[in-house]
mmCIF file of C-alpha atoms and ligand atoms in Angstrom:
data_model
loop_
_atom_site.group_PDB
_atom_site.id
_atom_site.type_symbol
_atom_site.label_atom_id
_atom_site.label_comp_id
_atom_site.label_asym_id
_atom_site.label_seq_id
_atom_site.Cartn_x
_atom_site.Cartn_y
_atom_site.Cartn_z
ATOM 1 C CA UNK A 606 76.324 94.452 67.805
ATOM 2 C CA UNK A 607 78.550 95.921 70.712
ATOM 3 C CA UNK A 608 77.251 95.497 74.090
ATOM 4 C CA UNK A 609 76.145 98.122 76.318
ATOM 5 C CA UNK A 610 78.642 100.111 78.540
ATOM 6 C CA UNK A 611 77.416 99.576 82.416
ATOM 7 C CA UNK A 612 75.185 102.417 83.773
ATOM 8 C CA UNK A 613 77.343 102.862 86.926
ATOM 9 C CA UNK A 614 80.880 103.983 86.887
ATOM 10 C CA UNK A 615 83.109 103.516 90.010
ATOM 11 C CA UNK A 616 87.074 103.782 90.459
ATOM 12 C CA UNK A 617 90.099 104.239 93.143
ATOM 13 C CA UNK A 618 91.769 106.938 92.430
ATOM 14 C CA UNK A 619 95.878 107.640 93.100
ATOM 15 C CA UNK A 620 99.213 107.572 92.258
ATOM 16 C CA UNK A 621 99.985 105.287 92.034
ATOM 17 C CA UNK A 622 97.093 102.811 91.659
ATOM 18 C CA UNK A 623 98.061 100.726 89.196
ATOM 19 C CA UNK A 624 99.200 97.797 91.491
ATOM 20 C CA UNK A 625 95.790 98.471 93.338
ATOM 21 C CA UNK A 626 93.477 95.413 93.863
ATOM 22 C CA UNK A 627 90.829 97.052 94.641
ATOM 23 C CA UNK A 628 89.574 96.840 90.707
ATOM 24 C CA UNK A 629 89.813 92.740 90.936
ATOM 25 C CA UNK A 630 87.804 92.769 94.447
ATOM 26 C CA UNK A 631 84.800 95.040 93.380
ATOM 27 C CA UNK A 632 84.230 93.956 89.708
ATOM 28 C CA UNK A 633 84.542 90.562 91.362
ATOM 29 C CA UNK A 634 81.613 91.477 94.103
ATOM 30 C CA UNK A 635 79.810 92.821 91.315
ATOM 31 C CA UNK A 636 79.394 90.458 89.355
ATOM 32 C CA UNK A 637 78.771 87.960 91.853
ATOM 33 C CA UNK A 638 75.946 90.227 92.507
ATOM 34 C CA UNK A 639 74.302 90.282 89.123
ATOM 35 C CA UNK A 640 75.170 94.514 89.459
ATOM 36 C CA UNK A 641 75.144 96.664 85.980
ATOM 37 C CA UNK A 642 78.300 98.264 86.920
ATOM 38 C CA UNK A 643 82.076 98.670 86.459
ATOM 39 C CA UNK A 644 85.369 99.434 88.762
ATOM 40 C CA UNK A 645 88.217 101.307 87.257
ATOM 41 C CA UNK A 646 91.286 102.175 88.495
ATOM 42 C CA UNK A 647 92.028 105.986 87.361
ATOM 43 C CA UNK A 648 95.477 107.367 88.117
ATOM 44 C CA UNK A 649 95.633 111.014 88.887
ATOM 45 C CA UNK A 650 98.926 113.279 90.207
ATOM 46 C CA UNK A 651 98.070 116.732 91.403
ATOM 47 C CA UNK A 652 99.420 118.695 94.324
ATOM 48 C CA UNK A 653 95.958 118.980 95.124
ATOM 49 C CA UNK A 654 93.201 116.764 93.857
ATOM 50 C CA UNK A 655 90.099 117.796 95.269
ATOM 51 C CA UNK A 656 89.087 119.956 92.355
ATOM 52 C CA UNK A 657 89.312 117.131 90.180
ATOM 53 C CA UNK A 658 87.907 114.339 92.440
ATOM 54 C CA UNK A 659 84.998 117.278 92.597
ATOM 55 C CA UNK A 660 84.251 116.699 88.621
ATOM 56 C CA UNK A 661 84.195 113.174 89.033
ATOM 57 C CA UNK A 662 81.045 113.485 90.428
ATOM 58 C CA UNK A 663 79.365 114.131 87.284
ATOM 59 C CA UNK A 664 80.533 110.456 86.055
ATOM 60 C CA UNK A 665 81.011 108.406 88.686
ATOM 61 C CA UNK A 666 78.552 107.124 91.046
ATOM 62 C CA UNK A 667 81.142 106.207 93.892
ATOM 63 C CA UNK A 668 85.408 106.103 94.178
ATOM 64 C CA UNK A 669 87.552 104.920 96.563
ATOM 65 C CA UNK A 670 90.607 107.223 97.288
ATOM 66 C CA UNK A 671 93.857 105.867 98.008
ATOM 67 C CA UNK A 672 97.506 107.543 98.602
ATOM 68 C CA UNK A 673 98.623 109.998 98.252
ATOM 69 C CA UNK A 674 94.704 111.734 98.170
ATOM 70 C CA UNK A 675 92.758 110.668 101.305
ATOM 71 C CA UNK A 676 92.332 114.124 102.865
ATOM 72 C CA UNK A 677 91.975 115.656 99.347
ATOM 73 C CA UNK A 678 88.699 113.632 98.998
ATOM 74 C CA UNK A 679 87.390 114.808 101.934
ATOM 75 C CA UNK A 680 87.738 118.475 101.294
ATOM 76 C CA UNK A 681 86.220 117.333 97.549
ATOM 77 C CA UNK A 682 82.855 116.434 99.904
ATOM 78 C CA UNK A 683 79.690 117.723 100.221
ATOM 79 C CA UNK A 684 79.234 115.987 103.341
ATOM 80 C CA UNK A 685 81.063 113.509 105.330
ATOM 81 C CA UNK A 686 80.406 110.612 108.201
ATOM 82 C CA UNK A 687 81.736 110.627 111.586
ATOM 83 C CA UNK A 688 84.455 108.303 110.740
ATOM 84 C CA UNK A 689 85.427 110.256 107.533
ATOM 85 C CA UNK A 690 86.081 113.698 109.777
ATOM 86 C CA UNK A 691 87.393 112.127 112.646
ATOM 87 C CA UNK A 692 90.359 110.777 110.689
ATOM 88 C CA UNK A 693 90.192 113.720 108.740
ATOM 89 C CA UNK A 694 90.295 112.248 105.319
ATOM 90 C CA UNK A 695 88.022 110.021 103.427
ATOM 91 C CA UNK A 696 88.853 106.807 100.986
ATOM 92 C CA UNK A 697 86.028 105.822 100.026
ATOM 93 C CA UNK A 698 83.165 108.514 98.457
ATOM 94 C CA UNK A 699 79.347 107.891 97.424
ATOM 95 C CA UNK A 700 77.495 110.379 94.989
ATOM 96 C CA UNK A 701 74.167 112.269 96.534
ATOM 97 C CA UNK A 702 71.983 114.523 95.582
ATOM 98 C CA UNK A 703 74.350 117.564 96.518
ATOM 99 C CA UNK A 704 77.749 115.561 95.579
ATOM 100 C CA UNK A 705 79.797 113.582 96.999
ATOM 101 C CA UNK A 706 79.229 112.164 100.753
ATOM 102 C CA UNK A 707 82.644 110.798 102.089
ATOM 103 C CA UNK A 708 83.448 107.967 104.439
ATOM 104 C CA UNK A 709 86.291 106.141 105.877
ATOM 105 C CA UNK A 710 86.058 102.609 106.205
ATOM 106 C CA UNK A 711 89.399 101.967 107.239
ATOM 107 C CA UNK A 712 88.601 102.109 110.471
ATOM 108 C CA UNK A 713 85.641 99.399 109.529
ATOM 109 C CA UNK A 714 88.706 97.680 107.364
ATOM 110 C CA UNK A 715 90.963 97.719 110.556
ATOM 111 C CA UNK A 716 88.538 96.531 113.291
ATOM 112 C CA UNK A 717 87.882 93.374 111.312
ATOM 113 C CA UNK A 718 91.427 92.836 110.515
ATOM 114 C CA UNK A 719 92.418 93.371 114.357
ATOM 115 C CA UNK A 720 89.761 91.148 115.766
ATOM 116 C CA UNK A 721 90.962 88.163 113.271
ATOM 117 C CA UNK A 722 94.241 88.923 113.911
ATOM 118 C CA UNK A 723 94.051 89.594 117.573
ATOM 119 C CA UNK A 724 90.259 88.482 118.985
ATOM 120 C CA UNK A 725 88.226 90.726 120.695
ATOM 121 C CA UNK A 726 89.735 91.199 124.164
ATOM 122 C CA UNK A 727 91.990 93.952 123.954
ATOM 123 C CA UNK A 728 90.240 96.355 126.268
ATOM 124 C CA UNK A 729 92.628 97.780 129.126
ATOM 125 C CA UNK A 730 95.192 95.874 126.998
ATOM 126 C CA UNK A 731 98.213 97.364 125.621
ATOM 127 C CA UNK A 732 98.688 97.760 121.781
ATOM 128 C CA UNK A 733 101.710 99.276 120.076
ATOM 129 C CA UNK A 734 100.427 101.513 117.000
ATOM 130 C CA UNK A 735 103.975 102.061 114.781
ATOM 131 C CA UNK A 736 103.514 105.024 112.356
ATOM 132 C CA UNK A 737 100.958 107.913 112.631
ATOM 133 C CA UNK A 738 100.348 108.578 109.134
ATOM 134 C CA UNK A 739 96.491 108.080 107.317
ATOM 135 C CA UNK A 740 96.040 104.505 108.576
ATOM 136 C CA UNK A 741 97.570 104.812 112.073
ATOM 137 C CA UNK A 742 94.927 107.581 112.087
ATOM 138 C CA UNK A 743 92.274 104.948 111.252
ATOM 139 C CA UNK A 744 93.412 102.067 113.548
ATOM 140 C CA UNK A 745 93.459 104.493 116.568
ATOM 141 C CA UNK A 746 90.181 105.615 116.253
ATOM 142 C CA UNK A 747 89.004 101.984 116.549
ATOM 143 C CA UNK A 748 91.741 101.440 119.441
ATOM 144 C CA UNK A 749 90.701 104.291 121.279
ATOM 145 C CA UNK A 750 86.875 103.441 121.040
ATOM 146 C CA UNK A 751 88.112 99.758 122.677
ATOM 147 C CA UNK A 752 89.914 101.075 125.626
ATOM 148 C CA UNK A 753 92.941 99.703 124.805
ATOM 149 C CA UNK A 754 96.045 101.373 126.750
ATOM 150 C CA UNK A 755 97.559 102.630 123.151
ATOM 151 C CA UNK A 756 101.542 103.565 122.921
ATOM 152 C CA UNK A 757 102.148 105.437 119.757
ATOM 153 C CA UNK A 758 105.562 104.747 118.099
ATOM 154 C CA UNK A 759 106.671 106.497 115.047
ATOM 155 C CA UNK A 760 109.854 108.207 113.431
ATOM 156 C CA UNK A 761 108.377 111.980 113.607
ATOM 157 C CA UNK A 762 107.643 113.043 117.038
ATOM 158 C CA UNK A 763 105.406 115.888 115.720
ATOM 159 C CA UNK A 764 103.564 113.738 113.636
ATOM 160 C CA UNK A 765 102.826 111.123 117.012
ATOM 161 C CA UNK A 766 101.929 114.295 119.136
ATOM 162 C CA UNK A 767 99.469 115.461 116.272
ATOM 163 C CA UNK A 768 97.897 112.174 116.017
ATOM 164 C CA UNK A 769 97.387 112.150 120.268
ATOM 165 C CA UNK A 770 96.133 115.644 120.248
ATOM 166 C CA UNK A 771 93.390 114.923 117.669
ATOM 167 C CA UNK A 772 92.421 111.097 118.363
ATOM 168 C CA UNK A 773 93.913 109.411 121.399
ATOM 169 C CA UNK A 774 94.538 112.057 124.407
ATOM 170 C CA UNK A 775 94.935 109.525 126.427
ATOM 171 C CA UNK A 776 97.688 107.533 124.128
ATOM 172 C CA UNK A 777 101.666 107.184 124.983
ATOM 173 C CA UNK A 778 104.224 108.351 122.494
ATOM 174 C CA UNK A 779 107.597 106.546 122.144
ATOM 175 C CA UNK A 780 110.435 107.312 119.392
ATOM 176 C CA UNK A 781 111.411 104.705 117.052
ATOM 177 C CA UNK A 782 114.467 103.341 118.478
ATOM 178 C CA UNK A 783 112.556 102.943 121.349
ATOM 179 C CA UNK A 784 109.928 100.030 120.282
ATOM 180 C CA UNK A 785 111.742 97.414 122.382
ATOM 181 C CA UNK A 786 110.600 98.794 125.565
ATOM 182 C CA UNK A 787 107.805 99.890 124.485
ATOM 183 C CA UNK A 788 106.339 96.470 123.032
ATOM 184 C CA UNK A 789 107.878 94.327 125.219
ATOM 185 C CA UNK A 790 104.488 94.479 127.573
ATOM 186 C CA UNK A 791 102.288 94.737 124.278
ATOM 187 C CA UNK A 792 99.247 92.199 123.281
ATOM 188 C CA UNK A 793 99.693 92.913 119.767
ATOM 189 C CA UNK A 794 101.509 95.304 117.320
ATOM 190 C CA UNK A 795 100.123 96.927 114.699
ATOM 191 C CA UNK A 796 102.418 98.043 112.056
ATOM 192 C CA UNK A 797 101.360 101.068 110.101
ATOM 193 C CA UNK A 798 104.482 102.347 108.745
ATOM 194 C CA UNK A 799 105.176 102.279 105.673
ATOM 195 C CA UNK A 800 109.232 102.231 105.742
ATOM 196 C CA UNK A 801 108.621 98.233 103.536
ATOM 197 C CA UNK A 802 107.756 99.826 100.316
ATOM 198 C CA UNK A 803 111.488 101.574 100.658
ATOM 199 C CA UNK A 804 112.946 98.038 101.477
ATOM 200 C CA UNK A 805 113.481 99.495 105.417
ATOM 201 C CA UNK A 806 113.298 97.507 108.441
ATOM 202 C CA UNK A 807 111.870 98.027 112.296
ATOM 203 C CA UNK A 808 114.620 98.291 115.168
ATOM 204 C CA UNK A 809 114.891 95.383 116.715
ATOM 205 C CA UNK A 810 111.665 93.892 118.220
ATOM 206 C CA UNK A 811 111.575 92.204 121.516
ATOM 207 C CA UNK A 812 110.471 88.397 121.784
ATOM 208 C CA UNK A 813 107.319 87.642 120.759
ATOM 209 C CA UNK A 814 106.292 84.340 122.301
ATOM 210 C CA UNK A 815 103.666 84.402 119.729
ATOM 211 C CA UNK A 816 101.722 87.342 120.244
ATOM 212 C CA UNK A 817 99.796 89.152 117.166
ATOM 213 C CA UNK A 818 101.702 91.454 115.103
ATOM 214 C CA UNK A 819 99.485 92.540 112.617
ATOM 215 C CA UNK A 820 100.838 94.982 109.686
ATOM 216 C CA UNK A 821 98.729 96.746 107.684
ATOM 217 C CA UNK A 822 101.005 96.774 104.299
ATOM 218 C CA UNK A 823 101.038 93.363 101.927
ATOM 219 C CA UNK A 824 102.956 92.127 99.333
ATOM 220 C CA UNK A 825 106.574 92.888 98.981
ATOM 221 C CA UNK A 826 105.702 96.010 101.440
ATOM 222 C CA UNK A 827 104.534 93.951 104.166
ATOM 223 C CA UNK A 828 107.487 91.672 103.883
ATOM 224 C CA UNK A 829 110.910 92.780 105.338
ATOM 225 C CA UNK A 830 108.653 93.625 108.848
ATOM 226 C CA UNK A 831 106.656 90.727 108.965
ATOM 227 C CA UNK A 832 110.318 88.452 108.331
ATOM 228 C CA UNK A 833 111.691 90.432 111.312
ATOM 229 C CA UNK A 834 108.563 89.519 113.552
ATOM 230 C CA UNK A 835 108.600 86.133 112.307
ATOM 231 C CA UNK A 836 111.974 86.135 113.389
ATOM 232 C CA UNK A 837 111.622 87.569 117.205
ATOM 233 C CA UNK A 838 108.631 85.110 117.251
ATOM 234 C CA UNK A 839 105.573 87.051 116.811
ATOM 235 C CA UNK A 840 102.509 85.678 115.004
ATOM 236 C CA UNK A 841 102.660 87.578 111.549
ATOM 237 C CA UNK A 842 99.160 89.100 109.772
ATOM 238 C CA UNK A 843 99.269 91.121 107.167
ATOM 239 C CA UNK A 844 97.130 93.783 105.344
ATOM 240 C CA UNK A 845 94.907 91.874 103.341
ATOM 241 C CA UNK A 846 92.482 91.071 105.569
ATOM 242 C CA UNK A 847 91.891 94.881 106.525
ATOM 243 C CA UNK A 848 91.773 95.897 102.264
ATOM 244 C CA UNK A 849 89.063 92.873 101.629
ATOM 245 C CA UNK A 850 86.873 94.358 104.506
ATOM 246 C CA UNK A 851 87.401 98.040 103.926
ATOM 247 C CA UNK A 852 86.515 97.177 100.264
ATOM 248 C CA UNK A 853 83.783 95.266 101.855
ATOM 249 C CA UNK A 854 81.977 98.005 103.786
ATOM 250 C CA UNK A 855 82.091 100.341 100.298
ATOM 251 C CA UNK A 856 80.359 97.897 98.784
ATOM 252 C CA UNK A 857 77.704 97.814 101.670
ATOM 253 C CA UNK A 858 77.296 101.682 101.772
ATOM 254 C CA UNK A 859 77.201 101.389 97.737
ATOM 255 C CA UNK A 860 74.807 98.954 97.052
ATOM 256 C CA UNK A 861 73.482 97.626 100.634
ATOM 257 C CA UNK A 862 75.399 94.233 99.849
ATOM 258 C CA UNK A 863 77.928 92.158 102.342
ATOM 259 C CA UNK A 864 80.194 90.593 99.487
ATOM 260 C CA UNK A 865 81.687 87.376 99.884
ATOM 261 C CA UNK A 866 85.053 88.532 101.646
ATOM 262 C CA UNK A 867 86.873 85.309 101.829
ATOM 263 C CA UNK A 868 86.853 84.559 97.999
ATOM 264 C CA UNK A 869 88.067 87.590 97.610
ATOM 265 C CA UNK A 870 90.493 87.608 100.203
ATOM 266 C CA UNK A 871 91.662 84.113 98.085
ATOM 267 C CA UNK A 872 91.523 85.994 95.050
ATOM 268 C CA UNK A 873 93.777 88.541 96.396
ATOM 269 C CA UNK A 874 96.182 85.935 97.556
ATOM 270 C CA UNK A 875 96.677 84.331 94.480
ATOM 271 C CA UNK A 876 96.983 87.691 92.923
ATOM 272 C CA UNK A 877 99.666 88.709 95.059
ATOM 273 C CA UNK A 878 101.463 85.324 94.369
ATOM 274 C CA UNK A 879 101.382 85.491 90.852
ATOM 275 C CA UNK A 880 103.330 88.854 91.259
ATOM 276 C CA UNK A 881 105.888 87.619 93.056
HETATM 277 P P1 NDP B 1814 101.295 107.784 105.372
HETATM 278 O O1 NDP B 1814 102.222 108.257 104.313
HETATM 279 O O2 NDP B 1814 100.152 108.641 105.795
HETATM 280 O O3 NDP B 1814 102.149 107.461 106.706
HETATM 281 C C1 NDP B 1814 103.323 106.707 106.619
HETATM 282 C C2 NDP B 1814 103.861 106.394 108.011
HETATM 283 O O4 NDP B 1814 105.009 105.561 107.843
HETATM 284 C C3 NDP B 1814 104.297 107.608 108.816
HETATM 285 O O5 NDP B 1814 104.055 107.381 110.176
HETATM 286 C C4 NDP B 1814 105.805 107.653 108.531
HETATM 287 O O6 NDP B 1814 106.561 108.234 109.581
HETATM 288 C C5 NDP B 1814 106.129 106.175 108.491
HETATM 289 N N1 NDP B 1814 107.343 105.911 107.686
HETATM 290 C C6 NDP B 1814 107.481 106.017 106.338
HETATM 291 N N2 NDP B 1814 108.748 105.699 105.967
HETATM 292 C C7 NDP B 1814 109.420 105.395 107.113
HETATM 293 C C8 NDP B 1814 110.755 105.000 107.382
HETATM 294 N N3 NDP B 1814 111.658 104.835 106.404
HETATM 295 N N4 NDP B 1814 111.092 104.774 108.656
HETATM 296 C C9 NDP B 1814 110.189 104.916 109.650
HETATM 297 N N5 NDP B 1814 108.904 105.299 109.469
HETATM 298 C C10 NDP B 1814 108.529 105.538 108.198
HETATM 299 O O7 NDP B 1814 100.764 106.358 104.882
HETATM 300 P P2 NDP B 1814 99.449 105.569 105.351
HETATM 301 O O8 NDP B 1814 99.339 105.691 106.825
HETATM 302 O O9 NDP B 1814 98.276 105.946 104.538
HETATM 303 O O10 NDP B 1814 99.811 104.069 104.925
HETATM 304 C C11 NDP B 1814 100.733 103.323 105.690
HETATM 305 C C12 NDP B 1814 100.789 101.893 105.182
HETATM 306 O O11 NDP B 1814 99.543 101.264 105.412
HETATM 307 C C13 NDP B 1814 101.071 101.791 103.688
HETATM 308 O O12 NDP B 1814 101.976 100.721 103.456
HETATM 309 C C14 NDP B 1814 99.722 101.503 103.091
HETATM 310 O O13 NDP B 1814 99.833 100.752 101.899
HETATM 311 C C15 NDP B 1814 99.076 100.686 104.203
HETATM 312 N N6 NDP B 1814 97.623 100.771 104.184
HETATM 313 C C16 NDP B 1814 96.929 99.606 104.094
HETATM 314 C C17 NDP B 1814 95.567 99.607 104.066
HETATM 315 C C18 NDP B 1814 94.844 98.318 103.953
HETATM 316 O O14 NDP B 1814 93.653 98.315 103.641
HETATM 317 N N7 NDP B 1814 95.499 97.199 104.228
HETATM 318 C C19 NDP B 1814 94.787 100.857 104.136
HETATM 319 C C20 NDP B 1814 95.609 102.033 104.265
HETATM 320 C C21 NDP B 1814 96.980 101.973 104.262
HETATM 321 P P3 NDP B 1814 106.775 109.835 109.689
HETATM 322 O O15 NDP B 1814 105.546 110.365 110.371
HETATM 323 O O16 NDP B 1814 107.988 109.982 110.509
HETATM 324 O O17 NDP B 1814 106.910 110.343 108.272
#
């Protein structure tokens, strides 16, 4: 006799999403919860995905949304949380009545990584942001509601200026070449560029005298820029922490659990090892 298929569905979409953990976290949470469910990973290229992220509605009872699809999901919505159109994109989506409602909890995901990374002092501090693509947006959302004295570094001026117009008026730009200066005064640095997964470095980073520099990449991605701040003395994080807890806080809004996020965050660890 074959057993029964689980009554919920739920997936990350992307492309790509095969190397995603996000399947080995939530069936792992699931199960530890006794839940009749299952977490796919479901690979999808399209210019524009929100009219098929709309049909998955009819299937699935929540997704998480990864690159390159975040804002897609959010125009796929029926309705969204403050987080979710703050951002302006959603990666993580929960079925209702009238379809899907979208959220964002990176910036849950990045709050909890910070504060383990960096404690919970930073107010009137001053924190380097590098990038401003989907996760810078996320990080300075949280930044800004601390009151930290945020300096926005990243290659594309246009894309900085963008990112201080709709999140952080208050916020610094800097180019690139110039994160020296600009982090030489910095409590922490948050790395949310994603020039690793191309193999690129930073510029040159001033001394650390081990202060937090937190990336939000892992694995091989995380690794040239966390050498290079291991190397100028920094303290090193990297992403992990902030994918266990924004996979954490879908699981709350899904099923109204707190999941165990440090035997995950082991699983996740050893999962990236075996990789390597
Ligand atoms: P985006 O594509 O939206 O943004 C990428 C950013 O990286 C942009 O600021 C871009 O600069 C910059 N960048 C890319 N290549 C280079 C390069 N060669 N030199 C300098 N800057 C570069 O990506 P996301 O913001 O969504 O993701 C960024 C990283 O964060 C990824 O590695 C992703 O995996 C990770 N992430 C981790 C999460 C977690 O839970 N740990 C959650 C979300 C993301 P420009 O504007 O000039 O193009």
């Amino acid at each position: 006799m074959s057993e029964r298929p689980p009554s919920q569905l739920y997936a990350v979409v992307g492309d790509p999403v095969s190397h995603s953990l996000s399947p080995l976290i939530h069936n792992r949470w699931i199960g530890e919860a006794g839940i009749d469910a299952h977490y796919s990973a479901i690979h999808l290229q399209a210019a524009d995905a929100a009219p098929s992220l709309r049909l998955l509605v009819q299937n699935y009872a929540g997704l998480n949304v990864t690159l390159p699809h975040k804002r897609a999901a959010l125009a796929a919505s029926a309705s969204a949380s403050p987080e979710a159109l703050a951002v302006g994109a959603a990666n993580t989506l929960m079925r209702e009545r009238l379809g899907w409602r979208a959220h964002n909890t990176d910036v849950t995901g990045f709050a909890d990584a910070l504060s383990a990374a960096a404690g919970e002092d930073l107010k009137g501090r001053r924190v380097v942001l590098i990038g401003a693509g989907g996760a810078a947006r996320a990080a300075a959302l949280h930044l800004v509601r601390l009151g930290v004295q945020l300096v926005i570094v990243n290659r594309s001026a246009a894309k900085a200026d963008a990112l201080v117009r709709d999140l952080a008026p208050e916020a610094q730009t800097a180019a690139l070449d110039q994160l020296a200066v600009a982090a030489s005064q910095a409590a922490v640095i948050v790395n949310s560029a994603s020039l690793g997964h191309a193999g690129a470095e930073l510029p040159d980073l001033p001394a650390g005298k081990d202060r937090p520099f937190l990336d939000l990449s892992y694995s091989a991605a995380a690794a040239p820029a966390l050498r290079q701040a291991r190397e100028a003395g920094w303290a090193p994080h990297d992403g992990l922490t902030m994918l266990v807890a924004q996979a954490a806080e879908a699981f709350r809004i899904w099923f109204g659990i707190s999941p165990d996020t440090a035997g995950a965050l082991d699983a996740c660890r050893a999962a990236v090892a075996a990789r390597q």
